[in-house]
Short mmCIF file of C-alpha atoms in Angstrom, two decimals:
data_model
loop_
_atom_site.label_atom_id
_atom_site.label_comp_id
_atom_site.label_asym_id
_atom_site.label_seq_id
_atom_site.Cartn_x
_atom_site.Cartn_y
_atom_site.Cartn_z
CA MET A 26 21.31 -17.76 -33.50
CA ARG A 27 17.83 -19.28 -32.82
CA LYS A 28 19.27 -21.34 -30.08
CA ILE A 29 20.93 -18.38 -28.52
CA PHE A 30 17.61 -16.37 -28.40
CA PHE A 31 15.35 -19.59 -27.01
CA LEU A 32 18.08 -19.79 -24.28
CA VAL A 33 17.68 -16.13 -23.30
CA ILE A 34 13.78 -16.83 -23.32
CA VAL A 35 14.18 -19.92 -21.24
CA LEU A 36 16.70 -18.05 -18.87
CA PHE A 37 14.27 -15.03 -18.42
CA ALA A 38 11.34 -17.47 -17.62
CA MET A 39 13.49 -19.21 -15.10
CA GLN A 40 14.06 -15.92 -13.47
CA HIS A 41 10.75 -14.75 -13.60
CA LEU A 42 9.39 -17.94 -12.18
CA SER A 43 11.90 -17.86 -9.23
CA ALA A 44 10.74 -14.55 -8.52
CA GLN A 45 7.64 -15.86 -7.97
CA LYS A 46 8.51 -17.80 -4.66
CA PHE A 47 6.96 -16.34 -1.81
CA VAL A 48 8.64 -16.92 1.65
CA LEU A 49 7.47 -16.10 5.02
CA MET A 50 9.21 -13.47 6.77
CA LYS A 51 10.62 -14.53 10.38
CA ASP A 52 12.51 -12.76 13.22
CA THR A 53 11.84 -9.12 11.79
CA GLU A 54 11.32 -6.01 13.78
CA ARG A 55 8.37 -5.36 10.77
CA ILE A 56 5.97 -7.85 12.39
CA GLU A 57 4.51 -6.51 15.66
CA SER A 58 1.50 -9.46 16.14
CA LYS A 59 2.47 -12.87 16.74
CA ASP A 60 -0.88 -13.35 14.97
CA SER A 61 0.33 -11.76 11.76
CA CYS A 62 2.12 -13.58 9.13
CA VAL A 63 4.11 -11.68 6.25
CA TYR A 64 4.91 -13.15 2.77
CA ARG A 65 7.41 -11.64 0.50
CA VAL A 66 8.71 -12.75 -2.94
CA GLU A 67 12.18 -14.07 -2.42
CA GLY A 68 15.25 -12.33 -3.81
CA TYR A 69 13.87 -8.84 -3.53
CA ASP A 70 16.05 -7.73 -0.50
CA GLN A 71 18.76 -5.79 -2.34
CA LEU A 72 16.27 -3.81 -4.76
CA ILE A 73 14.61 -2.15 -1.40
CA SER A 74 17.73 -1.52 0.73
CA LYS A 75 17.92 1.84 2.17
CA GLU A 76 21.10 2.23 0.57
CA LYS A 77 19.95 2.62 -2.91
CA PHE A 78 17.61 5.44 -2.14
CA ARG A 79 18.33 8.58 -0.29
CA HIS A 80 14.73 9.77 -0.21
CA HIS A 81 12.02 7.51 1.25
CA ILE A 82 8.43 8.58 1.07
CA VAL A 83 5.57 7.06 2.92
CA ILE A 84 2.10 7.61 1.54
CA ARG A 85 -0.53 7.86 4.22
CA SER A 86 -3.34 4.83 4.32
CA ARG A 87 -6.62 6.21 2.93
CA SER A 88 -5.45 9.41 1.63
CA LEU A 89 -5.95 11.03 -1.75
CA GLU A 90 -2.33 9.66 -2.53
CA SER A 91 -3.00 6.36 -1.77
CA ALA A 92 -6.50 6.15 -3.82
CA TRP A 93 -4.57 4.48 -6.86
CA LEU A 94 -3.11 1.55 -4.79
CA ASP A 95 -6.43 1.17 -3.20
CA TRP A 96 -8.10 0.51 -6.47
CA LEU A 97 -5.25 -1.85 -7.66
CA SER A 98 -5.35 -3.80 -4.35
CA TRP A 99 -9.02 -4.36 -5.01
CA SER A 100 -9.10 -5.06 -8.58
CA VAL A 101 -6.64 -7.99 -7.85
CA LEU A 102 -8.43 -9.51 -4.94
CA PRO A 103 -9.76 -12.96 -5.74
CA ARG A 104 -13.45 -13.03 -4.87
CA GLU A 105 -13.22 -16.39 -3.45
CA ILE A 106 -11.01 -15.06 -0.47
CA ARG A 107 -13.45 -11.97 0.24
CA PRO A 108 -15.83 -13.54 2.70
CA PHE A 109 -12.92 -15.12 4.71
CA ILE A 110 -11.46 -11.37 5.02
CA LYS A 111 -14.76 -10.02 6.00
CA LYS A 112 -15.24 -12.53 8.83
CA CYS A 113 -11.83 -11.38 10.22
CA GLU A 114 -11.56 -9.23 13.54
CA PRO A 115 -10.20 -5.74 13.09
CA GLY A 116 -7.35 -5.27 15.41
CA LEU A 117 -3.96 -7.02 14.19
CA ALA A 118 -0.97 -4.85 14.72
CA ARG A 119 0.78 -3.37 11.86
CA PRO A 120 4.11 -2.06 11.28
CA MET A 121 4.32 1.97 11.46
CA PHE A 122 7.12 3.51 9.44
CA GLY A 123 7.27 6.41 11.78
CA PRO A 124 6.52 7.49 15.83
CA ARG A 125 2.99 8.04 15.38
CA ARG A 126 1.04 4.87 16.40
CA LEU A 127 -2.60 6.00 14.53
CA PHE A 128 -4.38 3.37 13.17
CA ASN A 129 -1.92 0.71 13.88
CA THR A 130 -4.02 -2.34 13.04
CA TYR A 131 -5.13 -4.27 10.14
CA ARG A 132 -7.82 -6.62 9.30
CA GLY A 133 -7.38 -9.88 7.73
CA LEU A 134 -5.14 -8.94 4.77
CA MET A 135 -3.01 -5.97 4.08
CA LEU A 136 -0.87 -5.11 1.14
CA GLU A 137 2.59 -3.23 1.27
CA PHE A 138 3.61 -1.72 -1.90
CA VAL A 139 7.24 -0.57 -2.57
CA LEU A 140 7.88 1.44 -5.52
CA ASP A 141 10.50 3.79 -7.12
CA GLY A 142 10.48 7.36 -7.77
CA HIS A 143 9.21 6.63 -11.50
CA GLY A 144 5.76 4.93 -10.39
CA ASN A 145 7.47 1.14 -11.00
CA ILE A 146 6.12 -1.61 -8.59
CA ILE A 147 9.41 -2.71 -6.90
CA THR A 148 7.74 -5.32 -5.08
CA VAL A 149 4.83 -6.25 -2.78
CA PHE A 150 4.44 -7.61 0.87
CA PHE A 151 1.24 -9.62 1.81
CA TYR A 152 0.48 -9.38 5.31
CA VAL A 153 -2.09 -12.19 6.38
CA SER A 154 -4.07 -13.11 9.46
CA LYS A 155 -3.27 -16.30 11.00
CA GLU A 156 -6.82 -17.10 11.26
CA ILE A 157 -7.49 -17.08 7.37
CA ARG A 158 -3.79 -18.14 6.58
CA ASP A 159 -4.94 -21.55 5.58
CA LYS A 160 -7.33 -19.84 3.26
CA ILE A 161 -5.01 -17.43 1.35
CA THR A 162 -2.71 -19.73 -0.45
CA GLU A 163 0.22 -19.13 -2.28
CA LYS A 164 -1.36 -19.76 -5.52
CA HIS A 165 -3.82 -16.59 -4.30
CA LEU A 166 -0.47 -14.66 -3.44
CA LYS A 167 0.83 -15.20 -7.06
CA LYS A 168 -2.31 -14.22 -8.96
CA MET A 169 -2.24 -10.96 -6.93
CA TYR A 170 1.10 -10.16 -7.44
CA ASN A 171 1.55 -11.07 -11.12
CA ALA A 172 -1.34 -8.98 -11.68
CA ILE A 173 -0.08 -6.03 -9.71
CA MET A 174 3.36 -6.54 -11.38
CA LYS A 175 1.58 -5.42 -14.90
CA HIS A 176 0.87 -2.31 -13.80
CA LYS A 177 2.68 1.23 -12.98
CA MET A 178 1.45 4.30 -11.14
CA PRO A 179 -0.04 6.91 -13.54
CA LEU A 180 2.46 9.92 -14.02
CA PRO A 181 0.35 12.70 -12.63
CA VAL A 182 0.05 10.74 -9.28
CA VAL A 183 3.99 10.16 -9.07
CA GLU A 184 4.41 13.67 -9.54
CA GLU A 185 1.91 14.98 -6.91
CA ILE A 186 3.82 12.84 -4.39
CA LEU A 187 7.27 13.76 -5.32
CA ALA A 188 6.30 17.55 -5.33
CA SER A 189 4.17 17.49 -1.96
CA ASN A 190 7.23 15.77 -0.12
CA LYS A 191 9.66 18.02 -1.86
CA GLU A 192 7.78 20.86 -0.29
CA PHE A 193 6.93 19.56 3.02
CA TYR A 194 10.42 18.26 3.83
CA LYS A 195 12.43 20.67 1.57
CA TRP A 196 14.10 18.20 -0.43
CA ASP A 197 15.76 20.20 -3.22
CA ASP A 198 17.83 17.24 -4.24
CA LEU A 199 14.41 14.98 -4.31
CA SER A 200 14.40 13.30 -7.86
CA PRO A 201 12.68 10.14 -9.37
CA ASP A 202 15.82 8.43 -9.27
CA SER A 203 16.52 8.87 -5.68
CA THR A 204 13.25 8.17 -4.27
CA ARG A 205 11.70 5.10 -2.70
CA ILE A 206 7.64 4.93 -2.04
CA ARG A 207 5.94 2.84 0.37
CA CYS A 208 2.31 2.41 1.17
CA GLN A 209 0.19 -0.14 3.21
CA VAL A 210 -3.34 -0.84 1.79
CA ASP A 211 -5.49 -2.39 4.63
CA ILE A 212 -7.78 -4.53 2.44
CA GLY A 213 -9.99 -5.68 5.34
CA GLU A 214 -10.72 -2.43 6.90
CA GLN A 215 -12.10 -1.01 3.58
CA ILE A 216 -13.68 -4.20 2.20
CA GLU A 217 -17.29 -3.31 2.80
CA PHE A 218 -17.05 0.13 1.55
CA PHE A 219 -15.27 -1.07 -1.71
CA GLU A 220 -18.10 -3.32 -2.39
CA GLU A 221 -20.52 -0.62 -1.96
CA LEU A 222 -18.78 1.22 -4.95
CA LYS A 223 -20.81 0.03 -7.97
CA ASN A 224 -18.27 1.12 -10.66
CA PHE A 225 -14.97 1.56 -8.67
CA ASP A 226 -12.72 3.71 -10.17
CA TRP A 227 -9.59 5.18 -8.40
CA GLN A 228 -10.42 8.81 -9.46
CA GLU A 229 -13.78 8.33 -8.12
CA LEU A 230 -12.37 7.12 -5.05
CA LYS A 231 -10.03 10.09 -4.61
CA GLU A 232 -13.20 12.62 -5.49
CA ILE A 233 -15.02 10.75 -2.58
CA ARG A 234 -12.13 11.24 -0.50
CA LYS A 235 -11.68 15.18 -1.36
CA GLU A 236 -15.34 15.55 -0.52
CA ARG A 237 -14.82 13.86 2.83
CA GLU A 238 -11.67 16.01 3.77
CA LYS A 239 -13.42 19.05 2.63
CA LYS A 240 -16.50 18.52 5.22
CA TRP A 241 -13.87 17.52 8.08
CA LYS A 242 -12.07 20.46 7.23
CA GLU A 243 -15.26 22.72 7.40
CA TYR A 244 -16.38 20.75 10.75
CA GLN A 245 -12.88 21.62 12.16
CA GLU A 246 -13.30 25.19 11.51
CA LYS A 247 -16.77 25.52 12.63
CA LYS A 248 -15.51 23.80 15.92
CA TRP A 249 -12.59 26.02 16.24
CA LYS A 250 -14.62 29.26 15.51
CA ALA A 251 -17.14 28.16 18.22
CA LEU A 252 -14.53 27.62 20.65
CA LYS A 253 -13.17 30.94 19.91
CA GLU A 254 -16.54 32.72 20.35
CA ARG A 255 -17.15 30.74 23.99
CA GLU A 256 -13.62 32.11 25.10
CA GLY A 257 -14.46 35.62 24.11
CA CYS A 258 -17.65 35.33 25.81
CA THR A 259 -15.94 34.37 28.98
CA ASN A 260 -13.28 37.04 28.75
#
């Protein structure tokens, strides 16, 4: 019995180790720049196939919903590679999930998360600029990946994402089991801002973004009101 139990542990450990092998993605439509390298964990294709999920949700970058993933990305980022990312120039083309091409760039390093509708992280893709490819080693990728996989998206965040998309897309049959969630976190684009946050907490980041969205909305409303008043004066 002990031998069988030991064998199970060994097999589990071997499977876990094999899942940590990173491969460079080649000849894929998702790479839109020759200066970009994309690494993924080997053997996860079957887990993220579209056939397994009826509903596909994309979380907008730098949004309220992405605050937790932003915090997670920053918390696992090795300190020794941060200076290299900061030296990178912005502008590398990034894959977009829809027809819109706004903010179609990333700087140095970007993480793409794939989650299920329960908040479990299925896998993570690492987009690395070629100018720092020799600085971010497979050891760094494994360290980040293993730290990320210990986490699960908080239930209130998942429920908020599902509820907002169900209402927006009129998905009456939307459920956690039928849903796949993706989000891209551009570490390089936000690295200076993250460094300024003394006690980086994802809820703090969410509140900051709420305040910014509120001010932006007020600005847009004021601008729209002024435009209407000018039109009234000319008529």
